[in-house]
PDB file of C-alpha atoms in Angstrom:
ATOM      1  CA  UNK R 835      97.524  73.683  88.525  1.00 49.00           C
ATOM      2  CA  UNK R 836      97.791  72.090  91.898  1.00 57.00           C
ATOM      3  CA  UNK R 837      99.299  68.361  92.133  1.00 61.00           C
ATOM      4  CA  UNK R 838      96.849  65.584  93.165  1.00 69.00           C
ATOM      5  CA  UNK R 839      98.388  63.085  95.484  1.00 63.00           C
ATOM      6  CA  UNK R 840      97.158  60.123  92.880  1.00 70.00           C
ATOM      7  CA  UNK R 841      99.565  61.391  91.138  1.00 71.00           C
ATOM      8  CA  UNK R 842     102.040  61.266  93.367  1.00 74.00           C
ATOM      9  CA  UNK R 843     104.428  57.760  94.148  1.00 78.00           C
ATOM     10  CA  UNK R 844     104.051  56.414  97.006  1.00 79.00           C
ATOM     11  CA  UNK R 845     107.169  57.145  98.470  1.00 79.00           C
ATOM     12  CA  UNK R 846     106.302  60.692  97.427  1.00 79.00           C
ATOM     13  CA  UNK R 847     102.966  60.200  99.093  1.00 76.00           C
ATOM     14  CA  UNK R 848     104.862  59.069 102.424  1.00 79.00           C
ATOM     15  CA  UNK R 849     107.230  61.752 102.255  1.00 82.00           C
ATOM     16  CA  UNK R 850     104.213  64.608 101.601  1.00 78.00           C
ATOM     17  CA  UNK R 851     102.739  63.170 105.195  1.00 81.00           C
ATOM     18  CA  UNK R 852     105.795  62.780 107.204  1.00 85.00           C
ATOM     19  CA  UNK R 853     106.597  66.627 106.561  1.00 85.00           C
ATOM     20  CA  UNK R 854     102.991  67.669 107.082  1.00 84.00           C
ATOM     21  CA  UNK R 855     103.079  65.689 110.702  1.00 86.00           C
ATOM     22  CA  UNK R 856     106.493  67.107 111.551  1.00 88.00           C
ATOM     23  CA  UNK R 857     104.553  71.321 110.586  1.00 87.00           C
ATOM     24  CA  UNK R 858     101.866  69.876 113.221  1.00 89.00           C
ATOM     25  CA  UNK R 859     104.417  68.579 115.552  1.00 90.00           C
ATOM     26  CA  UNK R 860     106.360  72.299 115.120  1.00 91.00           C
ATOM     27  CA  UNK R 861     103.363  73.913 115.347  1.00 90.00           C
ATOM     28  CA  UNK R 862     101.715  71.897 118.593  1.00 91.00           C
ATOM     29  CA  UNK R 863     105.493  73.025 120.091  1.00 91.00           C
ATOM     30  CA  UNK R 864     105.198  76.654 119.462  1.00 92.00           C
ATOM     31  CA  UNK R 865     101.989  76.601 121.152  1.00 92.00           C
ATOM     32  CA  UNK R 866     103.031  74.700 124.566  1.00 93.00           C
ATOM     33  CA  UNK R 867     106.044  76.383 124.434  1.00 94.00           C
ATOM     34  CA  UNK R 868     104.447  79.679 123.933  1.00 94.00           C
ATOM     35  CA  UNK R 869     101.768  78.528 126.825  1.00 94.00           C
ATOM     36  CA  UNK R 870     104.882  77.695 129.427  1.00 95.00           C
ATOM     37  CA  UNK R 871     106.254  81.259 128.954  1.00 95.00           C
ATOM     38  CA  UNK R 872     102.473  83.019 129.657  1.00 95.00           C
ATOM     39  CA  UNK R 873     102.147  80.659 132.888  1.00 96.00           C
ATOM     40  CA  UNK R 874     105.847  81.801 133.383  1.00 96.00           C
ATOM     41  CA  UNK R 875     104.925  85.384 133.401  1.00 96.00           C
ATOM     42  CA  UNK R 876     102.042  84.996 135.139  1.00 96.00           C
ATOM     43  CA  UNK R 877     103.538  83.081 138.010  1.00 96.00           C
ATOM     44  CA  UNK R 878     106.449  86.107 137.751  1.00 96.00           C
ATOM     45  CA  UNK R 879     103.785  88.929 138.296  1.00 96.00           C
ATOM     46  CA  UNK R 880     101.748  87.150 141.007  1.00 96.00           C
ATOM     47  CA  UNK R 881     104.727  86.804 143.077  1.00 96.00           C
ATOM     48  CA  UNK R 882     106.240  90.300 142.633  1.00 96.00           C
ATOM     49  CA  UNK R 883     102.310  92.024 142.889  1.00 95.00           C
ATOM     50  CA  UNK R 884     100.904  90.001 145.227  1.00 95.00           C
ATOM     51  CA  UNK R 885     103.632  91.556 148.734  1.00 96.00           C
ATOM     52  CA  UNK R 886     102.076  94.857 147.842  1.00 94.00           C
ATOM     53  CA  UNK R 887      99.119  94.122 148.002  1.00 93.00           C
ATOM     54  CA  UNK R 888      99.259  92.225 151.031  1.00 94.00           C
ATOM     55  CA  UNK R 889     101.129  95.114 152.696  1.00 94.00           C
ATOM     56  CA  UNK R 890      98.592  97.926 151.396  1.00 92.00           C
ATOM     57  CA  UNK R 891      95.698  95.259 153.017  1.00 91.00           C
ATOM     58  CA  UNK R 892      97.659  95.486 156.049  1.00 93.00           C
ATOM     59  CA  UNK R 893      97.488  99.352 155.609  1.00 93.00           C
ATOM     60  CA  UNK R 894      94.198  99.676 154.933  1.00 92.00           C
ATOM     61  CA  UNK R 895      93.338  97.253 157.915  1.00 91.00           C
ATOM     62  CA  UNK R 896      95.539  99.583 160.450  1.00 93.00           C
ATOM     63  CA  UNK R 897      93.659 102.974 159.237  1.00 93.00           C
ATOM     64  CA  UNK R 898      90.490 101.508 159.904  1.00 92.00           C
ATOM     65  CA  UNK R 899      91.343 100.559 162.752  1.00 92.00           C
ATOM     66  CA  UNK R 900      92.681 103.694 163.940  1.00 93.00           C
ATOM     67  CA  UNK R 901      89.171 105.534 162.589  1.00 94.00           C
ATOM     68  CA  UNK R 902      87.475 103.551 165.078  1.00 92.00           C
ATOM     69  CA  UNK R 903      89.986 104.144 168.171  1.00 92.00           C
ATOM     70  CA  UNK R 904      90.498 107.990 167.435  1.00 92.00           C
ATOM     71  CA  UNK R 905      86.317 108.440 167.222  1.00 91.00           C
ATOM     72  CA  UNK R 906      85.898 105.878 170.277  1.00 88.00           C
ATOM     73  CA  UNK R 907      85.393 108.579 172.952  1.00 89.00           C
ATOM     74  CA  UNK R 908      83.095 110.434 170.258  1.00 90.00           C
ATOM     75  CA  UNK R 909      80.908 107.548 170.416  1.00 87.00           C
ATOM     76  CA  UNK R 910      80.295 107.525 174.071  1.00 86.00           C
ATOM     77  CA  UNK R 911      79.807 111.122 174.223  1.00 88.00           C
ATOM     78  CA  UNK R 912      77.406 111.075 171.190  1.00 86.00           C
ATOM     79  CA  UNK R 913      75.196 107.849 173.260  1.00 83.00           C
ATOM     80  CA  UNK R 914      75.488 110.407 176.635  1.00 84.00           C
ATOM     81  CA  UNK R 915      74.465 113.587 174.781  1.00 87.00           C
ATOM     82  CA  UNK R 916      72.040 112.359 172.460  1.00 84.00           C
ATOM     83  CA  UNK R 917      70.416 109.457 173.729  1.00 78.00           C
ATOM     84  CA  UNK R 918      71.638 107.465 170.288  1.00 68.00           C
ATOM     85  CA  UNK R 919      70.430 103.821 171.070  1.00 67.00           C
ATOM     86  CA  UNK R 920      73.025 100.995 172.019  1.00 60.00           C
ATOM     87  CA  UNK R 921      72.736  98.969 168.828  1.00 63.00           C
ATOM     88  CA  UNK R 922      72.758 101.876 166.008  1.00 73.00           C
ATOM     89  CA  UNK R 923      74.653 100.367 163.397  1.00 82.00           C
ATOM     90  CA  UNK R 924      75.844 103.799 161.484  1.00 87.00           C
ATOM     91  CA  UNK R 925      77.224 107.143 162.674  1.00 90.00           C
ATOM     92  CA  UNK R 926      78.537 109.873 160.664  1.00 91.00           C
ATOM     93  CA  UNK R 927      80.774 112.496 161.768  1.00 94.00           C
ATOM     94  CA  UNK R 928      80.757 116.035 159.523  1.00 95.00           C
ATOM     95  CA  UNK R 929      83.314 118.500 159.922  1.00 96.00           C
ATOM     96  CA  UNK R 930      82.570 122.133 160.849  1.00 95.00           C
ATOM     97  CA  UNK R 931      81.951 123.511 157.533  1.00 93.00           C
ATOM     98  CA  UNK R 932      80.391 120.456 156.544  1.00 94.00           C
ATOM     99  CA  UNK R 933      82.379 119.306 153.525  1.00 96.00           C
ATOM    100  CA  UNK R 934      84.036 116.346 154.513  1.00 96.00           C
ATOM    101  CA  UNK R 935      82.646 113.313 156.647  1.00 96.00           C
ATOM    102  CA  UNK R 936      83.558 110.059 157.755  1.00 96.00           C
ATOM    103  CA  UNK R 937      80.909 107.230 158.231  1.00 94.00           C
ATOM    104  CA  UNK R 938      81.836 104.271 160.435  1.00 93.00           C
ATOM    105  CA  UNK R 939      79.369 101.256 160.991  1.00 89.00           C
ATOM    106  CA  UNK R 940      78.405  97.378 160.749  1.00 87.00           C
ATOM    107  CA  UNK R 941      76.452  95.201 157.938  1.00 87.00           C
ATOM    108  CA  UNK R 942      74.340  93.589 159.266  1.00 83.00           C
ATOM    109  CA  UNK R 943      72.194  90.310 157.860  1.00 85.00           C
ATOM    110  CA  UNK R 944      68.764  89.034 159.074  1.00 87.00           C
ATOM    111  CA  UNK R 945      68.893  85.392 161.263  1.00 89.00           C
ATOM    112  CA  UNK R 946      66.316  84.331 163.566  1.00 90.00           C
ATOM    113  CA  UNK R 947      66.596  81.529 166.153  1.00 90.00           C
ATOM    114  CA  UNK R 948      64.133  78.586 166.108  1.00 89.00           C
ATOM    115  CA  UNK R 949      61.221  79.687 167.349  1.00 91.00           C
ATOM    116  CA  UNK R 950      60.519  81.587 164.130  1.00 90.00           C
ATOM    117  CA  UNK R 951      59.450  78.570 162.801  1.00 90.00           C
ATOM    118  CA  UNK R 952      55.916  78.149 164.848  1.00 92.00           C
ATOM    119  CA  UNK R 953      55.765  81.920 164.200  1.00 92.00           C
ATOM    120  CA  UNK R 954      55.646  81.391 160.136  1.00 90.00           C
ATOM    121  CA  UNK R 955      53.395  78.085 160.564  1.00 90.00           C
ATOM    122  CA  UNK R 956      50.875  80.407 162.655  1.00 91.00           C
ATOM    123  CA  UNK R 957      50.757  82.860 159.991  1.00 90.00           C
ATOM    124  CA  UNK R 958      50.688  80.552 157.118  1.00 89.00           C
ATOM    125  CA  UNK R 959      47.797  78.556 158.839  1.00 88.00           C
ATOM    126  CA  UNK R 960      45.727  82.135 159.163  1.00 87.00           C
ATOM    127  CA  UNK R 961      46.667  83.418 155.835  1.00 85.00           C
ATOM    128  CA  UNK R 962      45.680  80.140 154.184  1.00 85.00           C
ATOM    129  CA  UNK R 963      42.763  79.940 155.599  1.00 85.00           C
ATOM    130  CA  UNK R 964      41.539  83.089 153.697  1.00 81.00           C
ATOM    131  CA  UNK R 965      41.803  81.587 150.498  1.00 78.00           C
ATOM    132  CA  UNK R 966      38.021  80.727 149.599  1.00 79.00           C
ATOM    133  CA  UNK R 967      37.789  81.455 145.430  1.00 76.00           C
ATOM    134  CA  UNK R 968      40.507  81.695 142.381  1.00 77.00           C
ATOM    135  CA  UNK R 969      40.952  85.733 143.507  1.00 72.00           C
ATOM    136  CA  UNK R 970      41.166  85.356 147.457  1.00 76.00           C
ATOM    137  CA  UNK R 971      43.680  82.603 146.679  1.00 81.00           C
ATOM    138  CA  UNK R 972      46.345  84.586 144.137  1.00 81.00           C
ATOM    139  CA  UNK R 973      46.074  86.977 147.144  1.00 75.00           C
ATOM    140  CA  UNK R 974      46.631  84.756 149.621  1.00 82.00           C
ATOM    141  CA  UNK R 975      49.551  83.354 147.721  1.00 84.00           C
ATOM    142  CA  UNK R 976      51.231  87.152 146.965  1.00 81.00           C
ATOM    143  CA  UNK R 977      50.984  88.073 151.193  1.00 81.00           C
ATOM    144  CA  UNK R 978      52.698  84.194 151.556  1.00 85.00           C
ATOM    145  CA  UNK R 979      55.579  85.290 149.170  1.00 86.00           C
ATOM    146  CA  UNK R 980      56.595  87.447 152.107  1.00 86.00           C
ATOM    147  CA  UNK R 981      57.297  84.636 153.921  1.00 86.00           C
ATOM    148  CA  UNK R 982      59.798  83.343 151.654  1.00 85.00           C
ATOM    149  CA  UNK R 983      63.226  82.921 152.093  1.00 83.00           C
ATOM    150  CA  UNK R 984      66.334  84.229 150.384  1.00 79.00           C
ATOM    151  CA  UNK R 985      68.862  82.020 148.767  1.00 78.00           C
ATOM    152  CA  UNK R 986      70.674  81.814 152.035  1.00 73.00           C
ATOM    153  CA  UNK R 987      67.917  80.500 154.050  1.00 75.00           C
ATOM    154  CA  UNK R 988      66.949  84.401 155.619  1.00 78.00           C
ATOM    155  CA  UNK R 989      63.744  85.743 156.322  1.00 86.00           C
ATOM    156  CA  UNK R 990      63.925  89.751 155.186  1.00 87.00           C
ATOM    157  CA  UNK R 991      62.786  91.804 158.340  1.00 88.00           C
ATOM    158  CA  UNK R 992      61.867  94.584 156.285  1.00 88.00           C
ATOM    159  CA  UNK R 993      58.693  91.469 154.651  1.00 89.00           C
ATOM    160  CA  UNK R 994      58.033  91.032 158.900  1.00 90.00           C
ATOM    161  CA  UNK R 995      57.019  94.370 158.791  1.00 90.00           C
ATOM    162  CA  UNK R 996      55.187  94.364 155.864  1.00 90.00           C
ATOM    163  CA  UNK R 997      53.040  91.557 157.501  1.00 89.00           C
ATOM    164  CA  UNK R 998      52.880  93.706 160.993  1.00 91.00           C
ATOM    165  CA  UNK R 999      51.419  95.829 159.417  1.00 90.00           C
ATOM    166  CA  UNK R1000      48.672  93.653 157.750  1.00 88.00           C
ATOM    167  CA  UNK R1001      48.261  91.465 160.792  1.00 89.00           C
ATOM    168  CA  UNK R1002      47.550  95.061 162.758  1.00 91.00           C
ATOM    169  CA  UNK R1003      45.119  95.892 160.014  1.00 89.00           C
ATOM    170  CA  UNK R1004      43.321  92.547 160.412  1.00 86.00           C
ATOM    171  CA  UNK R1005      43.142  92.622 163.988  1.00 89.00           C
ATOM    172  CA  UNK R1006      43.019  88.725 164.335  1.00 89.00           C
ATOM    173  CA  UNK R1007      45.027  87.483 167.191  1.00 92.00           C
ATOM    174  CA  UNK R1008      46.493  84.207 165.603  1.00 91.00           C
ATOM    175  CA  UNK R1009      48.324  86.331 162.745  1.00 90.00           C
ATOM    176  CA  UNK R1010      49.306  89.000 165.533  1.00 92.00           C
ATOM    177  CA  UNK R1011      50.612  86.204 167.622  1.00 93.00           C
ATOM    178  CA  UNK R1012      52.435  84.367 164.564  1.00 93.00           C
ATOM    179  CA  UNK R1013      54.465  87.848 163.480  1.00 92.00           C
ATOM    180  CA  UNK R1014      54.816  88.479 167.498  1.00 94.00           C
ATOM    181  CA  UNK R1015      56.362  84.958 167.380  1.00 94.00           C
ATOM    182  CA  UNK R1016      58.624  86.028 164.048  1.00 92.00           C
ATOM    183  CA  UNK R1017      59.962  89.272 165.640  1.00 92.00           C
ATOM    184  CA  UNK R1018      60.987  88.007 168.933  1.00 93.00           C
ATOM    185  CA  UNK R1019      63.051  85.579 167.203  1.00 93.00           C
ATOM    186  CA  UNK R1020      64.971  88.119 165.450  1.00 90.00           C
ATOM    187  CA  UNK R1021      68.724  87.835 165.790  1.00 89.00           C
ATOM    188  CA  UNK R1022      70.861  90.178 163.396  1.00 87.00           C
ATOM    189  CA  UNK R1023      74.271  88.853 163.210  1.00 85.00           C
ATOM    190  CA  UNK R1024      76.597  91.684 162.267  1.00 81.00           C
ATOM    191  CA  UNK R1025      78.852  90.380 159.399  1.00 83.00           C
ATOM    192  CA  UNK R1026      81.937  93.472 159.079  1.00 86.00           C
ATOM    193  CA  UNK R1027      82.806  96.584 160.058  1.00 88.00           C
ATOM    194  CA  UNK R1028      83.342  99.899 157.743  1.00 91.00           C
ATOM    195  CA  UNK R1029      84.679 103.012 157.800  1.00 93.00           C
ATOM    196  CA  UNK R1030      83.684 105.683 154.647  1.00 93.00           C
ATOM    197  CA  UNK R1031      85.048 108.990 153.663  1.00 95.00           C
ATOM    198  CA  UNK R1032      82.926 111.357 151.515  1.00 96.00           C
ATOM    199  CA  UNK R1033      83.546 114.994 150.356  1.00 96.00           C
ATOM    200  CA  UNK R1034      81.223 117.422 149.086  1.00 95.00           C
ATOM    201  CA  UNK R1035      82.345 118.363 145.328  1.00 95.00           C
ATOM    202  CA  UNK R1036      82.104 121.991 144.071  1.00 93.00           C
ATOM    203  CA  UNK R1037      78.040 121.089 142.797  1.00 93.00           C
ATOM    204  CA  UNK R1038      77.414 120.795 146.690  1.00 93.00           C
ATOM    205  CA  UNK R1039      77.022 116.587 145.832  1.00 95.00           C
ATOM    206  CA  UNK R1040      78.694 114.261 148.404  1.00 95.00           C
ATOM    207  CA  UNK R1041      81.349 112.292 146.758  1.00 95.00           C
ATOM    208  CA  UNK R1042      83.309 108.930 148.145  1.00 93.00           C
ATOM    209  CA  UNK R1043      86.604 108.454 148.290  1.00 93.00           C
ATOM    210  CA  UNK R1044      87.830 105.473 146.691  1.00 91.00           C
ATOM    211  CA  UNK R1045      88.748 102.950 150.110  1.00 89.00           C
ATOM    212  CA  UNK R1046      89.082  99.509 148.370  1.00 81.00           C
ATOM    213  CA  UNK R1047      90.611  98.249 144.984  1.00 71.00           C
ATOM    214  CA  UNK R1048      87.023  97.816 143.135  1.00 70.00           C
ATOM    215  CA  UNK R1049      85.886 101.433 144.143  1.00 64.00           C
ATOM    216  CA  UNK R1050      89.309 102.898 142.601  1.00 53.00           C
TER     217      UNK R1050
END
């Protein structure tokens, strides 16, 4: 049967709590102590990782590189040969018994200068004004969604054609004018360069080869 502390003296009382603190205080110094040696260990592999990664980046950086000098000449005779527009943002080289390729390229994100502003208040004045009853209006509203920007501020130029395609179909000049407006603000800004390898497997199936640490 366990020992209540009424029963206990006071003095026993006192001594019961001063060796229960000092457990806590052991314990509480176990636990930093055991803390300092993970940040310890961590701080150990950081610094002995982090060189080779830096010097595989460096690597990496100097192959690409040399992908895009080697196939440089290829590029011009590919524009000369073929006619290949000025501002084609992929091209993919196959060898000759087509089981191994190498795609080079930019990303590319939408941007428009300033003037697509009037261009979108044109087309939002025309659209809105097509919204006479409860149905016409949830229309009106779905065609304005296309309009709408992404959480960086963009207008998607695949939504501008979308609504080229409508303003063709309605043949009104003021929504004609407004995506005229939108398009001739377009300015893609290319964001990074890339350079892919792919092999077919033995299904016939084109299959990448690992280039960065998440595809690995």
């Amino acid at each position: 049967m366990g020992i209540s502390l009424k029963d206990l003296t006071p003095e026993e009382r006192e001594a019961l709590m001063a060796e229960a603190l000092k457990a806590e205080q052991e314990k509480t110094r176990r636990r930093e102590d055991e803390r300092r040696v993970y940040k310890e260990l961590v701080s150990e592999k950081v610094e002995g990782l982090f060189p080779r990664l830096q010097e595989l980046s460096g690597r990496l950086a100097e192959a690409k590189q040399e992908v895009y000098s080697e196939f440089e000449a290829a590029l011009g005779m590919k524009a000369e040969l073929y006619d290949v527009p000025g501002d084609q943002n992929s091209h993919s080289f196959i060898n000759k018994a087509a089981t191994k390729r190498i795609v080079i390229g930019a990303c590319q994100k939408d941007d428009y200068d300033d003037t697509v502003n009037e261009g979108i208040g044109k087309v939002k004045a025309f659209i809105s004004s097509l919204a006479r009853d409860e149905e016409s209006t949830m229309l009106v509203q779905s065609i304005l969604r296309l309009l709408a920007r992404d959480q960086k501020g963009n207008l998607k130029a695949s939504r501008v054609m979308q609504l080229r395609k409508m303003a063709e179909d309605s043949g009104n000049e003021m929504f004609l004018d407004g995506v005229r407006i939108i398009e001739q603000a377009y300015r893609p800004v290319q964001t990074k360069t890339y350079v892919r390898a792919e092999y077919k497997n033995e299904a016939g199936a084109w299959v990448q080869v690992p280039l960065g640490m998440t595809e690995a």
